[in-house]
C-alpha angles and dihedrals in degrees: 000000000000125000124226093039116167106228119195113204118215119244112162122111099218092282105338097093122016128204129041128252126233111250091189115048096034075066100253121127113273126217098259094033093102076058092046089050110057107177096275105015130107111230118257126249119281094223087076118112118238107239091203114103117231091255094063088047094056092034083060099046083060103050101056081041089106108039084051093052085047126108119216092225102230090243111071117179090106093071130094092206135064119271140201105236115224089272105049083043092054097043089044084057095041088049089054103056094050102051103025131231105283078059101042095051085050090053091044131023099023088043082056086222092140136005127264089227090054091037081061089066091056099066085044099264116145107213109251116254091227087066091051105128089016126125118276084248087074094065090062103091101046085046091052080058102056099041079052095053091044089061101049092055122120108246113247117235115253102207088063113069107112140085082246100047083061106053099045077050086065098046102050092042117109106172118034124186102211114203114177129166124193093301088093104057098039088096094066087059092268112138125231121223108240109027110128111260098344096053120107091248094049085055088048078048093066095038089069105261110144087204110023080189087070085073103067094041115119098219083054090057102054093052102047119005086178092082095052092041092052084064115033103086091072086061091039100120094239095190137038087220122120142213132245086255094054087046080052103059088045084056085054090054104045085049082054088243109120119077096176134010104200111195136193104176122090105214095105090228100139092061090053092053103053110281117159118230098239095046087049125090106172093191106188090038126244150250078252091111134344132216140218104241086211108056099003099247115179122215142162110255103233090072097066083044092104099063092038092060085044096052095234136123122272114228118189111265080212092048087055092036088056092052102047094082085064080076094067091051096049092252123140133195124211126165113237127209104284094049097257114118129237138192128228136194110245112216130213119272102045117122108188109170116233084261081063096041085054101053090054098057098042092050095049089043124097128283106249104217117187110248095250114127115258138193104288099028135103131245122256109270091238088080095056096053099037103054099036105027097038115013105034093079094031107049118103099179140008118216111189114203129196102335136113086213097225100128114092132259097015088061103058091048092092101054082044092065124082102295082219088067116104112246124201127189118193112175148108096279137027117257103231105193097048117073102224128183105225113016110197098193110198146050100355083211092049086048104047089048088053100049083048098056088051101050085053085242111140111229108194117206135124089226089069115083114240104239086012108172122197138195118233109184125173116249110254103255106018138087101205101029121103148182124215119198127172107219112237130230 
């Protein structure tokens, strides 16, 4: 790969902000620098075109996707490399941020005192397994994107760390800004996407897709619905019940606390617990309704329910209804195979049966797509108002609930609000590239109940235990990570 490339990082918040800014030349590390300094070496001038195409670019950035999405466990004996422990990790990144990126490579790399490969480990990036074997100059690069992310991470506050921190949090807080992802509704039976194994896109895994993520790409699913509609029923909500944690952000709302509630889940469950509209962003859409991609016919979902259960394509009831007048004409539709419809003169003479007629006509209407976000959409431009125009200058606190935060531009919601605003996680499992300050690591259900309890608030769900105690420990080798853990009977 060429030295001296001029890399452009991506800024923009789907809308919200527009342009890129020069790593390079605004003196931050750029995605390709580690290639450019080799120890020893004086780094080439930044004048110098890049001879990669932008398909190689984009081929390269996904291949190290993964191993930047991918946590080091802290224990480390299953590894065959080398890795940083919590400590070395913590001191590298503090090490970072003091001195900046041109220094840090100096200390590092050039001084030949670690490893790029281990250094990796050190920004949470788990070495890819197609570099395995290769020289230590291969992991430059990956490790040039993580210095790069870890610079760009909000810095956590260091007055809020503690349980208690969080819940007068709670209290004082006027306006929160609730962002949740499928963690909270796991509990009810509903799956999450990425969990390893139980998540929707392990299960697509074992029914043979190469990339579950094709089928929710919207270009997939204009050329051929039938993919989407095999599956859908596994993510069809199939009750109107909801969780503790939705019960949790009601509770927010009834106390006048909660300015937005930014979901990314479809389920449509916040709805169902008492929501209101305008406090709602439902940021990836819903199986709320569903809508002809022909003639944009709106409709509520439950009334295609009947062909998702059944795994079939949903075709528009207006789209057949407008073509049943061509009968009379002695017009017929029929798709071709390009999806576009055409007509044709019946003669005399043809005797199709209705069964025939019908087929006809449902096979030229409309596809009926639920009116979730896929690749390639997007986002409702709710979320754009709301969080830039309304919530940015209001909000007081940001409680994340039950996402990993790795689907654009959700993610990236909470590094674009006031750095000065307090920032809580509760879920399952830590989110590594987001520099929370109070991280509440268990059951979100088991978590908010707790917080709850101690705030002196009532949260009123069956699903809640009645004298349920929990455990709250800190995590080794942390001031603001916790487990929570309900003691059974």
């Amino acid at each position: 790969m060429a030295t001296g490339q001029e890399v452009k990082e991506e800024v923009a918040l789907d809308g919200i902000v527009t342009g890129s800014v020069d790593l390079k030349s605004s003196g931050k590390l750029a995605k390709v620098a580690l290639i450019e300094r080799t120890p020893g070496q004086q780094r080439a001038s930044s004048g110098q075109e890049s001879e990669a195409t932008d398909d190689e670019e984009w081929e390269s950035e996904s291949l190290y996707e993964d191993a930047l999405d991918g946590a080091v466990d802290e224990d480390s004996s299953d590894y065959s490399y080398e890795t940083c422990t919590l400590e070395e990790a913590t001191a590298y990144r503090n090490r970072l941020r003091m001195v900046g990126d041109d220094q840090f490579i100096i200390e590092t790399i050039e001084a030949g005192t670690i490893t790029a490969k281990k250094l990796c480990t050190a920004f949470n990036i788990r070495p890819p397994p197609f570099l395995e074997g290769a020289p230590d100059v291969a992991y430059y690069r990956l490790l040039g994107l993580g210095i790069t992310r870890e610079l760009q991470k909000r810095v956590k506050l260091p007055q809020y760390n503690t349980v208690d921190d969080a819940v007068s949090l709670l209290k004082s807080s006027k306006n929160i800004i609730v962002l949740t992802g499928a963690g909270i509704s796991t509990s009810l039976g509903i799956p999450d996407f990425r969990s390893k194994n139980t998540g929707f896109y392990s299960q697509l895994e074992h029914l043979g897709f190469s990339d579950p993520q094709e089928v929710f790409d919207i270009e997939n699913f204009r050329e051929d619905p039938s993919k989407f509609y095999s599956v859908a029923k596994d993510i069809l909500p199939s009750t109107n019940r909801y969780s503790p944690t939705h019960a949790f952000i009601r509770l927010l709302q009834e106390k006048d606390k909660l300015l937005t509630n930014f979901t990314q889940n479809i389920d449509n469950l916040e709805g169902h617990a008492g929501i209101r509209p305008e406090k709602l962003i439902q940021c990836h859409g819903s199986f709320a309704t569903a809508s002809c991609l022909e003639c944009k016919y709106k409709v509520k979902c439950e009334e295609i329910y009947k062909e998702i259960k059944a795994g079939q394509v949903a075709r528009c009831g207006r789209c057949i209804r407008r073509l049943q007048p061509d009968r009379a004409s002695g017009m017929k539709r029929k798709r071709s195979a390009n999806g576009k419809s055409h007509s044709r003169q019946r003669r005399k003479g043809d005797h199709e049966d209705s069964t025939d007629e019908d087929d006809y006509d449902t096979a030229a209407a409309g596809v009926m797509k639920p009116d979730i976000t896929f690749f390639g959409e997007s986002l409702p431009s709710g979320f754009h108002d709301r969080l830039v125009v309304h919530d940015r200058d209001l909000v007081d606190l940001v409680i994340v609930i039950g996402t990993s935060l790795k689907v654009a531009p959700v993610s990236e919601v909470v590094g674009f609000l006031p750095s000065h605003v307090p920032q809580m996680f509760i879920s399952r499992d830590p989110c590594l590239h987001v520099d929370f300050d109070i991280e509440m690591l268990g059951d979100c259900d088991v978590v908010v109940a707790e917080l709850c309890r101690r705030a002196g608030w009532e949260l009123k769900h069956d699903m809640i235990p009645s004298n349920q105690e929990v455990v709250v420990q800190l995590c080794e080798g942390y001031v603001s990570r916790f487990s929570f853990k309900a003691k059974t009977a």
